[in-house]
XYZ file of C-alpha atoms in Angstrom:
387
model
C -90.513 24.973 -11.675
C -87.575 26.711 -9.983
C -87.860 30.235 -8.576
C -84.715 32.196 -7.767
C -85.924 34.937 -5.455
C -84.588 38.021 -3.700
C -81.466 38.624 -5.799
C -80.257 41.603 -7.796
C -81.187 40.599 -11.334
C -79.095 41.879 -14.244
C -81.206 40.833 -17.244
C -79.008 42.738 -19.780
C -82.155 43.205 -21.875
C -83.342 45.825 -19.388
C -82.533 47.706 -16.219
C -81.298 45.881 -13.103
C -84.046 44.591 -10.829
C -83.395 44.882 -7.109
C -84.771 41.950 -5.125
C -86.168 40.326 -8.225
C -87.216 36.826 -9.211
C -86.364 34.527 -12.102
C -88.742 31.658 -12.844
C -87.395 28.605 -14.681
C -89.464 25.809 -16.175
C -88.585 22.962 -18.546
C -85.120 24.358 -19.236
C -86.392 27.798 -20.242
C -86.837 31.133 -18.517
C -90.513 31.502 -17.666
C -90.542 34.984 -16.165
C -88.206 37.725 -14.903
C -89.348 40.613 -12.759
C -89.688 42.395 -9.458
C -92.618 40.324 -8.284
C -93.790 37.610 -10.705
C -96.231 35.112 -9.244
C -94.454 32.042 -7.901
C -96.709 29.020 -8.464
C -97.493 26.721 -5.596
C -95.138 23.785 -5.480
C -92.240 25.614 -7.143
C -88.743 24.952 -5.816
C -87.777 28.278 -4.245
C -84.073 29.140 -4.138
C -83.353 32.182 -1.980
C -80.581 34.275 -3.561
C -81.045 37.346 -1.382
C -77.909 39.485 -1.461
C -76.690 37.743 -4.622
C -76.317 39.044 -8.194
C -78.018 37.007 -10.934
C -76.761 37.375 -14.506
C -77.202 35.533 -17.791
C -74.753 32.662 -18.092
C -71.397 34.074 -19.141
C -70.083 33.354 -22.645
C -66.484 33.300 -23.884
C -66.597 33.561 -27.672
C -63.001 32.422 -28.265
C -61.473 29.563 -26.300
C -59.499 26.388 -26.858
C -61.256 24.448 -24.120
C -60.577 20.712 -24.423
C -58.702 21.172 -27.716
C -55.440 22.292 -26.105
C -55.917 19.774 -23.316
C -55.115 20.063 -19.626
C -52.723 19.058 -18.281
C -50.840 19.659 -21.503
C -48.355 16.961 -22.493
C -48.355 16.238 -26.205
C -50.835 13.392 -25.852
C -53.635 15.777 -24.806
C -52.873 18.785 -27.037
C -54.754 18.853 -30.339
C -55.091 22.573 -31.032
C -52.648 23.002 -33.914
C -52.121 20.535 -36.759
C -48.516 21.147 -37.778
C -48.456 19.151 -41.006
C -49.740 21.966 -43.242
C -50.558 25.686 -42.921
C -53.820 25.130 -44.839
C -56.166 22.728 -43.029
C -59.779 23.951 -43.417
C -61.075 20.371 -43.384
C -60.164 19.856 -39.722
C -63.075 19.793 -37.271
C -62.680 20.588 -33.601
C -65.428 18.097 -32.743
C -62.939 15.337 -33.529
C -60.765 16.444 -30.618
C -63.344 17.531 -28.018
C -63.294 15.774 -24.663
C -66.520 16.476 -22.700
C -64.685 15.628 -19.483
C -61.916 18.187 -19.944
C -61.052 20.089 -16.773
C -61.452 23.391 -18.626
C -65.189 22.776 -18.877
C -65.580 22.068 -15.175
C -63.506 25.039 -14.044
C -65.301 27.460 -16.378
C -68.699 26.348 -15.098
C -67.574 27.099 -11.555
C -66.861 30.673 -12.665
C -70.326 31.282 -14.101
C -69.723 30.369 -17.749
C -72.452 28.377 -19.452
C -71.391 28.550 -23.118
C -68.038 28.810 -24.856
C -66.848 28.670 -28.413
C -63.859 26.388 -28.791
C -61.710 25.960 -31.866
C -58.307 25.264 -33.373
C -55.286 27.380 -32.510
C -53.615 29.980 -34.693
C -50.500 28.238 -36.014
C -52.180 27.651 -39.372
C -53.350 30.217 -41.907
C -56.597 28.249 -42.088
C -56.962 25.995 -39.080
C -60.358 24.333 -39.441
C -63.752 24.710 -37.804
C -64.710 25.257 -34.195
C -68.085 25.151 -32.479
C -70.012 26.514 -29.516
C -70.603 24.164 -26.599
C -72.804 24.163 -23.529
C -70.591 23.585 -20.503
C -72.830 20.925 -19.030
C -71.680 17.546 -17.813
C -71.862 15.288 -20.847
C -70.823 11.802 -21.871
C -70.255 12.554 -25.557
C -69.838 15.647 -27.701
C -73.482 15.325 -28.743
C -74.372 16.252 -25.169
C -72.506 19.571 -25.300
C -72.170 20.780 -28.917
C -74.687 23.429 -30.028
C -75.758 22.610 -33.605
C -75.494 25.377 -36.177
C -72.542 27.174 -34.563
C -69.686 25.894 -36.741
C -67.249 28.670 -37.743
C -63.910 28.698 -39.594
C -60.602 29.741 -38.014
C -57.984 31.749 -39.919
C -54.828 33.440 -38.674
C -52.513 36.262 -39.715
C -49.446 37.815 -38.156
C -46.595 36.173 -36.293
C -48.004 32.745 -35.484
C -48.193 31.126 -38.959
C -44.877 32.569 -40.143
C -43.092 31.633 -36.936
C -44.538 28.129 -36.750
C -43.821 27.286 -40.398
C -41.174 29.785 -41.484
C -38.964 29.850 -38.385
C -39.526 26.335 -37.071
C -40.129 24.283 -40.218
C -38.323 26.429 -42.818
C -41.299 26.350 -45.160
C -43.914 28.883 -46.305
C -45.241 31.129 -45.018
C -42.060 32.888 -43.987
C -43.477 36.409 -44.291
C -46.777 38.226 -43.829
C -46.842 38.654 -47.608
C -46.819 34.910 -48.201
C -49.418 34.343 -45.478
C -51.806 36.686 -47.300
C -50.890 35.211 -50.698
C -51.548 31.641 -49.546
C -54.858 32.697 -48.037
C -55.942 34.435 -51.247
C -54.789 31.481 -53.339
C -56.824 29.043 -51.276
C -59.937 31.223 -51.223
C -59.697 31.691 -54.989
C -59.574 27.923 -55.461
C -62.567 27.569 -53.121
C -64.555 30.111 -55.133
C -63.796 28.202 -58.345
C -64.733 24.894 -56.708
C -67.974 26.414 -55.401
C -68.872 27.736 -58.853
C -68.121 24.342 -60.413
C -70.460 22.684 -57.911
C -73.234 25.144 -58.708
C -72.732 24.788 -62.441
C -72.851 20.982 -62.245
C -76.022 21.120 -60.149
C -77.614 23.604 -62.553
C -76.884 21.398 -65.583
C -77.621 18.129 -63.803
C -74.071 16.960 -64.418
C -71.649 15.007 -62.263
C -70.000 17.303 -59.701
C -66.222 17.775 -59.639
C -64.169 15.275 -57.691
C -64.546 15.777 -53.951
C -61.828 17.967 -52.457
C -62.095 17.909 -48.655
C -60.185 21.152 -48.133
C -62.080 23.152 -50.724
C -65.419 21.603 -49.778
C -64.917 22.846 -46.215
C -64.466 26.373 -47.573
C -67.517 26.400 -49.863
C -69.863 27.757 -47.155
C -67.168 30.297 -46.245
C -66.855 31.793 -49.741
C -70.634 31.685 -50.143
C -71.023 33.796 -47.013
C -72.837 30.993 -45.200
C -70.196 30.356 -42.526
C -68.593 32.963 -40.308
C -64.798 33.295 -40.284
C -62.839 34.050 -37.109
C -59.567 35.789 -38.056
C -56.690 35.916 -35.552
C -54.956 39.311 -35.796
C -53.164 41.440 -33.209
C -51.226 44.170 -34.994
C -53.012 47.044 -36.706
C -51.679 46.190 -40.168
C -52.700 42.541 -39.732
C -56.159 43.693 -38.688
C -56.412 45.690 -41.884
C -55.145 42.778 -43.982
C -57.928 40.680 -42.479
C -60.449 43.331 -43.453
C -59.009 43.760 -46.962
C -59.015 40.045 -47.822
C -62.427 39.479 -46.253
C -63.912 42.272 -48.333
C -62.223 40.936 -51.486
C -63.978 37.597 -51.047
C -67.191 38.774 -49.388
C -66.562 36.901 -46.138
C -68.703 37.103 -43.009
C -65.971 37.636 -40.432
C -64.922 38.747 -36.967
C -61.579 40.068 -35.771
C -60.080 37.917 -33.024
C -57.913 39.601 -30.353
C -57.866 42.936 -32.213
C -55.094 44.034 -29.858
C -54.307 47.263 -31.703
C -57.928 47.833 -32.667
C -57.971 51.093 -30.725
C -55.657 52.537 -33.369
C -58.341 52.237 -36.071
C -61.481 52.114 -33.916
C -63.293 54.593 -36.174
C -62.732 52.374 -39.223
C -63.927 49.260 -37.388
C -67.054 51.145 -36.310
C -67.719 52.461 -39.805
C -67.450 48.954 -41.257
C -69.511 47.472 -38.376
C -67.001 44.680 -37.748
C -67.542 42.594 -34.576
C -64.378 42.195 -32.512
C -63.327 39.722 -29.837
C -60.878 41.429 -27.464
C -58.339 39.614 -25.313
C -56.609 38.048 -23.573
C -56.495 41.170 -21.406
C -53.399 40.328 -19.371
C -50.974 39.193 -22.061
C -47.266 39.447 -21.323
C -44.753 40.744 -23.859
C -43.876 37.319 -25.236
C -44.570 38.364 -28.848
C -43.664 41.625 -30.549
C -47.124 41.972 -32.105
C -48.735 42.361 -28.659
C -46.315 44.929 -27.248
C -48.919 47.645 -27.806
C -51.652 45.857 -25.863
C -53.673 48.411 -23.885
C -56.357 47.820 -21.256
C -58.112 50.901 -22.633
C -58.698 49.094 -25.931
C -62.244 48.002 -25.048
C -63.247 51.459 -23.832
C -61.900 53.079 -27.009
C -63.751 50.587 -29.201
C -66.963 51.174 -27.244
C -66.712 54.948 -27.550
C -66.180 54.604 -31.304
C -69.295 52.441 -31.634
C -67.674 49.025 -32.151
C -69.508 45.999 -30.772
C -67.005 43.754 -29.036
C -66.813 40.686 -26.849
C -64.180 39.641 -24.345
C -62.119 36.470 -24.323
C -59.518 34.857 -22.140
C -58.354 32.830 -25.173
C -57.611 29.901 -22.922
C -58.843 26.629 -21.540
C -59.511 26.495 -17.811
C -58.093 30.048 -17.696
C -61.507 31.239 -18.878
C -62.457 31.259 -15.194
C -60.277 34.360 -14.655
C -61.917 36.444 -17.393
C -64.440 38.316 -15.166
C -61.638 39.451 -12.855
C -59.551 40.662 -15.793
C -62.538 42.547 -17.203
C -62.523 44.391 -13.890
C -59.198 45.909 -14.936
C -60.959 47.488 -17.923
C -63.796 48.724 -15.719
C -61.202 50.353 -13.482
C -60.025 52.292 -16.530
C -63.454 53.648 -17.367
C -65.309 50.868 -19.207
C -68.948 51.009 -18.001
C -70.093 47.929 -16.111
C -73.160 47.428 -18.307
C -70.956 47.409 -21.422
C -68.609 44.938 -19.736
C -71.508 42.599 -18.960
C -72.820 42.793 -22.531
C -69.333 41.807 -23.733
C -69.599 38.420 -21.986
C -73.311 37.816 -22.576
C -75.357 39.151 -25.492
C -72.443 40.326 -27.684
C -70.748 36.905 -27.867
C -74.184 35.316 -28.261
C -74.598 37.401 -31.435
C -71.185 36.348 -32.738
C -72.237 32.718 -32.323
C -75.667 33.291 -33.859
C -77.327 32.401 -30.551
C -78.818 35.756 -29.533
C -82.346 34.321 -29.729
C -81.446 31.685 -27.127
C -78.699 33.120 -24.942
C -77.162 36.325 -23.618
C -80.077 37.884 -21.732
C -82.554 36.882 -19.047
C -85.840 36.962 -20.952
C -88.864 34.664 -21.088
C -88.436 31.908 -23.653
C -84.646 31.892 -23.640
C -82.521 29.003 -22.383
C -82.377 28.931 -18.600
C -78.637 29.616 -18.525
C -77.683 31.869 -15.633
C -75.070 32.532 -12.981
C -75.395 33.591 -9.348
C -72.606 35.626 -7.735
C -72.182 36.785 -4.154
C -71.339 40.289 -5.388
C -70.283 42.217 -8.463
C -69.030 39.497 -10.856
C -66.097 41.659 -12.006
C -64.523 42.036 -8.556
C -61.717 39.681 -7.596
C -63.356 39.190 -4.192
C -66.553 37.815 -5.731
C -67.354 34.125 -6.009
C -69.758 32.354 -8.337
C -72.137 30.477 -6.080
C -74.234 28.735 -8.723
C -74.332 28.098 -12.464
C -77.472 26.851 -14.204
C -77.525 25.432 -17.739
C -80.843 24.616 -19.403
C -82.563 24.789 -16.037
C -80.147 22.417 -14.260
C -77.637 23.490 -11.631
C -74.287 22.281 -12.971
C -72.553 24.076 -10.093
C -74.231 25.059 -6.834
C -72.894 26.253 -3.486
C -76.057 28.019 -2.334
């Protein structure tokens, strides 16, 4: 058993505990409190003066997939041969030794979702990973967290229309191609069900449509890249047409329709927070976005949308806190909220007995740029420790 004692505990599931203790046993949290009994023989780690939080989670990254350093031989994030590639799987490009994993662990992150980029209308599936040291993807992938990537806005039409002179060349065609593909997936799904019902031979295997069957059946969550307000609403409109379980990724102009997002109870993933003006669709980015969404009642998570750059996310969240975002809401947006998006809220996101022993130890407020992460524990093992 390991006992982290004397620190300021931020359990997220309850009020902060000054000079508290977290007990860890067999990879799980055993107890959290002001004065739980520390069994004889436990390994005591004194974290007096430190802040202890749940392991941080970035719900939208491209860790390992984009590769670092990034010559073409390490970049696998966007398959440029077709704008419709739902059959791609990020697990076929994951490198457990990628530097992005190591650097994120040093910043207090214990779990990230990583997936394809946004050049394609449908880019394929991503997955959540534990940022532990692993030899193969089986050591880091969290089963049951596969989700489908889709993209609207400038990226697909620029990548294919501007660069390759092929569809989609407009937002209209992007939406049309998405609807066309989802319609075909619905028909394929119904044919599968009908064949099973009648005991007949199923239709010929179609890898692309087969990958979308759980999507159109509402069994797999969709992550839709959209910055501009009208693209956000297109994502909502199409998702509702086909009954998709979806989140809005980036949601840069979400503050413009925050009341609608709240009414529809749509989870949002906000960020990157320090984007430059490299694309017209992000010119209206506003660091007050998160605060506006919160005040409207929208549940959101934060992302750095990066690889090793994930390590800077806590500092950038501090910019939102400086503009009025409450610190407890900021912490939820990198702990329990992304855990819910990934379907892992029963395992991650809070410091509670029975949950995975994933936690981070900081030498101060984790959202200050003067604070350092001194230790990161994943499943009860210190993957990073400078205590």
